[in-house]
PDB file of C-alpha atoms in Angstrom:
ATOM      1  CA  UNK A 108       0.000   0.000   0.000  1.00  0.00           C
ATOM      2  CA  UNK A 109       2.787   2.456   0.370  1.00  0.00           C
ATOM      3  CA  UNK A 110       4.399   1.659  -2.563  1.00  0.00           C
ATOM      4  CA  UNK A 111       1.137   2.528  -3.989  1.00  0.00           C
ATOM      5  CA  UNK A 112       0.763   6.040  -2.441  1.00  0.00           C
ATOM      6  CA  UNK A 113       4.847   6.999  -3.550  1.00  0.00           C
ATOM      7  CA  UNK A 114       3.840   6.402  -6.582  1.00  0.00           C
ATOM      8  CA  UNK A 115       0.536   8.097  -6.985  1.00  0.00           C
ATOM      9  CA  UNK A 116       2.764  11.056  -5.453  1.00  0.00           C
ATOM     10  CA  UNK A 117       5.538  10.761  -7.787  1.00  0.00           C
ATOM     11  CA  UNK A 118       2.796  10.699 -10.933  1.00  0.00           C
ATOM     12  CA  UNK A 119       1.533  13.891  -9.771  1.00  0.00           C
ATOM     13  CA  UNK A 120       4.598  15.805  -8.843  1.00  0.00           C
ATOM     14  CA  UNK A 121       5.885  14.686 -12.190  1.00  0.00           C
ATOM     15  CA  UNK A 122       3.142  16.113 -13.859  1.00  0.00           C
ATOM     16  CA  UNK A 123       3.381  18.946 -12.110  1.00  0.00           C
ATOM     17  CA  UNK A 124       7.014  19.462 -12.510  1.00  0.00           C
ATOM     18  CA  UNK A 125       6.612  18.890 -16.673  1.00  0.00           C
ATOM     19  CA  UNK A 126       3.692  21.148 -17.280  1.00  0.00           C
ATOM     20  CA  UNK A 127       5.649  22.771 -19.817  1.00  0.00           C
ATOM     21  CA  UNK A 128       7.512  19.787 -21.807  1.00  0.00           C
ATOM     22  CA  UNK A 129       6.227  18.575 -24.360  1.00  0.00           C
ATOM     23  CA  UNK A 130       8.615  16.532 -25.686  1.00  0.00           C
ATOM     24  CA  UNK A 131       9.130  12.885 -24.361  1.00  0.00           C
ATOM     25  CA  UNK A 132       6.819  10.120 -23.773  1.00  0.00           C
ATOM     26  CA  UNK A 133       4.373   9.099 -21.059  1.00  0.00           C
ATOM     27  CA  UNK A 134       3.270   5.499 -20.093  1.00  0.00           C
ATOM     28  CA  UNK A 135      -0.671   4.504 -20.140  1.00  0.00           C
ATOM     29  CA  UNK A 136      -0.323   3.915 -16.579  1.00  0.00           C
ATOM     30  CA  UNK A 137       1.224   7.556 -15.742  1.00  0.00           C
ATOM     31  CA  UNK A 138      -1.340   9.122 -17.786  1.00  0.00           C
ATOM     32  CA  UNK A 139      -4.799   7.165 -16.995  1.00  0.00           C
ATOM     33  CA  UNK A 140      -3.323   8.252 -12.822  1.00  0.00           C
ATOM     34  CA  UNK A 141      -2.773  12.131 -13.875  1.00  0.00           C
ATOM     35  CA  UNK A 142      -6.092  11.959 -15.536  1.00  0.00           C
ATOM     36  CA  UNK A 143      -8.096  10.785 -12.683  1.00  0.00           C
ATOM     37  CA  UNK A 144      -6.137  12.778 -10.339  1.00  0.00           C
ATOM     38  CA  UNK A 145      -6.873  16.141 -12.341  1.00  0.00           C
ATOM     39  CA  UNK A 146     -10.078  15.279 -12.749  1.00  0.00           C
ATOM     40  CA  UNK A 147     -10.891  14.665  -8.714  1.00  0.00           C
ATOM     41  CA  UNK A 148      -9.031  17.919  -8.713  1.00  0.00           C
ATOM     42  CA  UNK A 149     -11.902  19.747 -10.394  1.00  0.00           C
ATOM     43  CA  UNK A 150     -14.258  18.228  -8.475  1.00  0.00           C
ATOM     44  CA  UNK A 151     -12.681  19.988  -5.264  1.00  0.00           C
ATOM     45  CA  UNK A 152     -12.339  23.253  -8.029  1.00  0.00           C
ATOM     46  CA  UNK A 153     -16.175  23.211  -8.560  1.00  0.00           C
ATOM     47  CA  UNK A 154     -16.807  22.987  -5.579  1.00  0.00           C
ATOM     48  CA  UNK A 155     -14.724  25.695  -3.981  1.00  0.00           C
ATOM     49  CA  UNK A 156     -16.714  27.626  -7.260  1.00  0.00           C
ATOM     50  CA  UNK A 157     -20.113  27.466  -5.599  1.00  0.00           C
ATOM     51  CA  UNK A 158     -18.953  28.322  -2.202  1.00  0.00           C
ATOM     52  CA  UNK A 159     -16.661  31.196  -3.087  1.00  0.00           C
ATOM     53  CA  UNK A 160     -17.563  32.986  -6.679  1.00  0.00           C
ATOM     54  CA  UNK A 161     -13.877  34.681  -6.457  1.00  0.00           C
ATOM     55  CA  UNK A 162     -12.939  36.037 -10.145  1.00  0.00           C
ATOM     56  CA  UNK A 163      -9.357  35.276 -10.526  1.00  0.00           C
ATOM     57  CA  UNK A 164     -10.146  31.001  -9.730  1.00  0.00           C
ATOM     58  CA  UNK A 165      -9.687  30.408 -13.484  1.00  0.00           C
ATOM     59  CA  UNK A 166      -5.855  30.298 -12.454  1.00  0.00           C
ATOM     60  CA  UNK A 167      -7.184  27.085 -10.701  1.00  0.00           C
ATOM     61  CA  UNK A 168      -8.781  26.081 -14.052  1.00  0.00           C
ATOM     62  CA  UNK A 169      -4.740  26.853 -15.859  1.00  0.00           C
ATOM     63  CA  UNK A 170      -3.323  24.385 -13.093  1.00  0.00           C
ATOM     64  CA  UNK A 171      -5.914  21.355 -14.264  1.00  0.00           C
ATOM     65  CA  UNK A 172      -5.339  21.930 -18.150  1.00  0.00           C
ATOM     66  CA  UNK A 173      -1.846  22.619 -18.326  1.00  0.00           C
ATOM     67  CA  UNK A 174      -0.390  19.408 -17.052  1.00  0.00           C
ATOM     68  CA  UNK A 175      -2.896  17.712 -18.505  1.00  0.00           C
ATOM     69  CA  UNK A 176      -2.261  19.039 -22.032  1.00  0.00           C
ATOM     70  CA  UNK A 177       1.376  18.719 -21.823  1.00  0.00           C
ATOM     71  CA  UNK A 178       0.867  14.899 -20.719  1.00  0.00           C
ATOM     72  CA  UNK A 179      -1.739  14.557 -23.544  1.00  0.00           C
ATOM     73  CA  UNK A 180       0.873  15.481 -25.864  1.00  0.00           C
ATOM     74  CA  UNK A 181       3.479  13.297 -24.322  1.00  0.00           C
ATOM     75  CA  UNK A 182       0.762  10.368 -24.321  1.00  0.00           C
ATOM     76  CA  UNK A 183       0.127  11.093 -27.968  1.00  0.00           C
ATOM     77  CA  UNK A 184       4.186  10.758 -28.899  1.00  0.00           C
ATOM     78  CA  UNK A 185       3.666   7.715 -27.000  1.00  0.00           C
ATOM     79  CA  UNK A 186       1.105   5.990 -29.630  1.00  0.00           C
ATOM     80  CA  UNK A 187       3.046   7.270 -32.408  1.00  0.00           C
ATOM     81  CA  UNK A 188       0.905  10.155 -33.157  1.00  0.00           C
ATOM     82  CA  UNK A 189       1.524  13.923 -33.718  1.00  0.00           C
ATOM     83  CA  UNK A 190       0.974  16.310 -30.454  1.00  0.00           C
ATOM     84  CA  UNK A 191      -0.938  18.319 -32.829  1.00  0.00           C
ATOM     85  CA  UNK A 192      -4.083  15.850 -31.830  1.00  0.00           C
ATOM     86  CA  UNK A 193      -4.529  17.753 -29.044  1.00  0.00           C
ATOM     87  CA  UNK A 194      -6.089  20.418 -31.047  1.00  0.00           C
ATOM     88  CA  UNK A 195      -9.041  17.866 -31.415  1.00  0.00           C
ATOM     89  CA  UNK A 196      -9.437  18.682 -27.281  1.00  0.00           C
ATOM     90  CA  UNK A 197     -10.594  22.664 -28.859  1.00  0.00           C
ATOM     91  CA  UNK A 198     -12.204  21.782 -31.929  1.00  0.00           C
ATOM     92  CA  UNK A 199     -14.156  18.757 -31.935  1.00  0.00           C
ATOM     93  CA  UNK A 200     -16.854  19.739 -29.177  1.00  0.00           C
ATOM     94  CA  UNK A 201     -17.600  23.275 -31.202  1.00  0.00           C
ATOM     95  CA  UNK A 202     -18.226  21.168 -34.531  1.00  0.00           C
ATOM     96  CA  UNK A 203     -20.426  18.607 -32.947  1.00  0.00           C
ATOM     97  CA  UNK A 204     -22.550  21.578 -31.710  1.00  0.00           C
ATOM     98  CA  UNK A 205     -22.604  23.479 -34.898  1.00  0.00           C
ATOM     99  CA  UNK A 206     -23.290  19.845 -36.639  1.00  0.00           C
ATOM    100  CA  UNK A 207     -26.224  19.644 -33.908  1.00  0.00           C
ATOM    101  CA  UNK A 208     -27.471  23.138 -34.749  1.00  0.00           C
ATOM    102  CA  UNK A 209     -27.969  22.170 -38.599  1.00  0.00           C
ATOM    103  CA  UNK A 210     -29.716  18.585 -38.127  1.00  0.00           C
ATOM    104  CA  UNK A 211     -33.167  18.194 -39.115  1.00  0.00           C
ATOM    105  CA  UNK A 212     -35.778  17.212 -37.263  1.00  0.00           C
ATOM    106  CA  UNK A 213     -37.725  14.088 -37.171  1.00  0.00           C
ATOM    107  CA  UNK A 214     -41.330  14.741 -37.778  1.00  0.00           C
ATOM    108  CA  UNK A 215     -42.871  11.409 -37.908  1.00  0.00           C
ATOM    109  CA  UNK A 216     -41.814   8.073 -36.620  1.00  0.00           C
ATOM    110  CA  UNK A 217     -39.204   9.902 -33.517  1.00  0.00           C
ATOM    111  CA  UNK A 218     -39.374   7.051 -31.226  1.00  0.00           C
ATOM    112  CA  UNK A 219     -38.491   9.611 -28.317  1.00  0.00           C
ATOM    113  CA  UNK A 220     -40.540  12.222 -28.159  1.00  0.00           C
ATOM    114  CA  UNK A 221     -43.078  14.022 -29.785  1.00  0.00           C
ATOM    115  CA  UNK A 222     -41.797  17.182 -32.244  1.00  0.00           C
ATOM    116  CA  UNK A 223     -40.593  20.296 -30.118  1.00  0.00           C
ATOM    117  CA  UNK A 224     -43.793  23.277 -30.154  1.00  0.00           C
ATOM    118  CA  UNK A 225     -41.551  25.922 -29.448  1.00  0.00           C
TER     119      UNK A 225
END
């Protein structure tokens, strides 16, 4: 169990300590443990959000995706792939919610609901 807590330490000092290199590799392992780590992180973000609406706590929000970025990009050298993927972080949400704004709507035969009245 110890072992296990060094090196849950060690994954998240290390990607603290290499928010800004991008270059290298990172294992599966050291990236799935950042991930879930950042991620319980912004739990404990949001909610320090709804109990204190302090301006200047999107420095907390830079602390989450910078590591996390730069390990992205190290995971992605990893695979074999370009950093440049990351992009796809930025990009991909804002298409599938212009695609979403341009899809028809199902007049007959929607299996869900009724068509919207408003």
């Amino acid at each position: 169990m110890e072992d296990v807590i060094i090196y849950l330490l060690n994954v998240i000092y290390q990607g603290y300590r290499q928010s800004f290199n991008i270059k290298g590799r990172d294992s599966r392992a050291f990236y799935i443990t950042l991930v879930v780590f950042q991620h319980l992180w912004f739990v404990f973000y949001l909610a320090l959000k709804v109990v204190m609406n302090y301006p200047l706590l999107w420095i907390l929000v830079m602390i989450f995706v910078l590591p996390l970025l730069a390990s992205n990009i190290r995971r992605l050298h990893d695979s074999g792939y370009s950093g440049t993927w990351c992009f796809s972080w930025f990009c991909l949400p804002h298409l599938a919610m212009i695609g979403a704004m341009f899809l028809p709507s199902l007049n007959n035969n929607n299996p869900y609901t009724r068509y919207p009245q408003n």
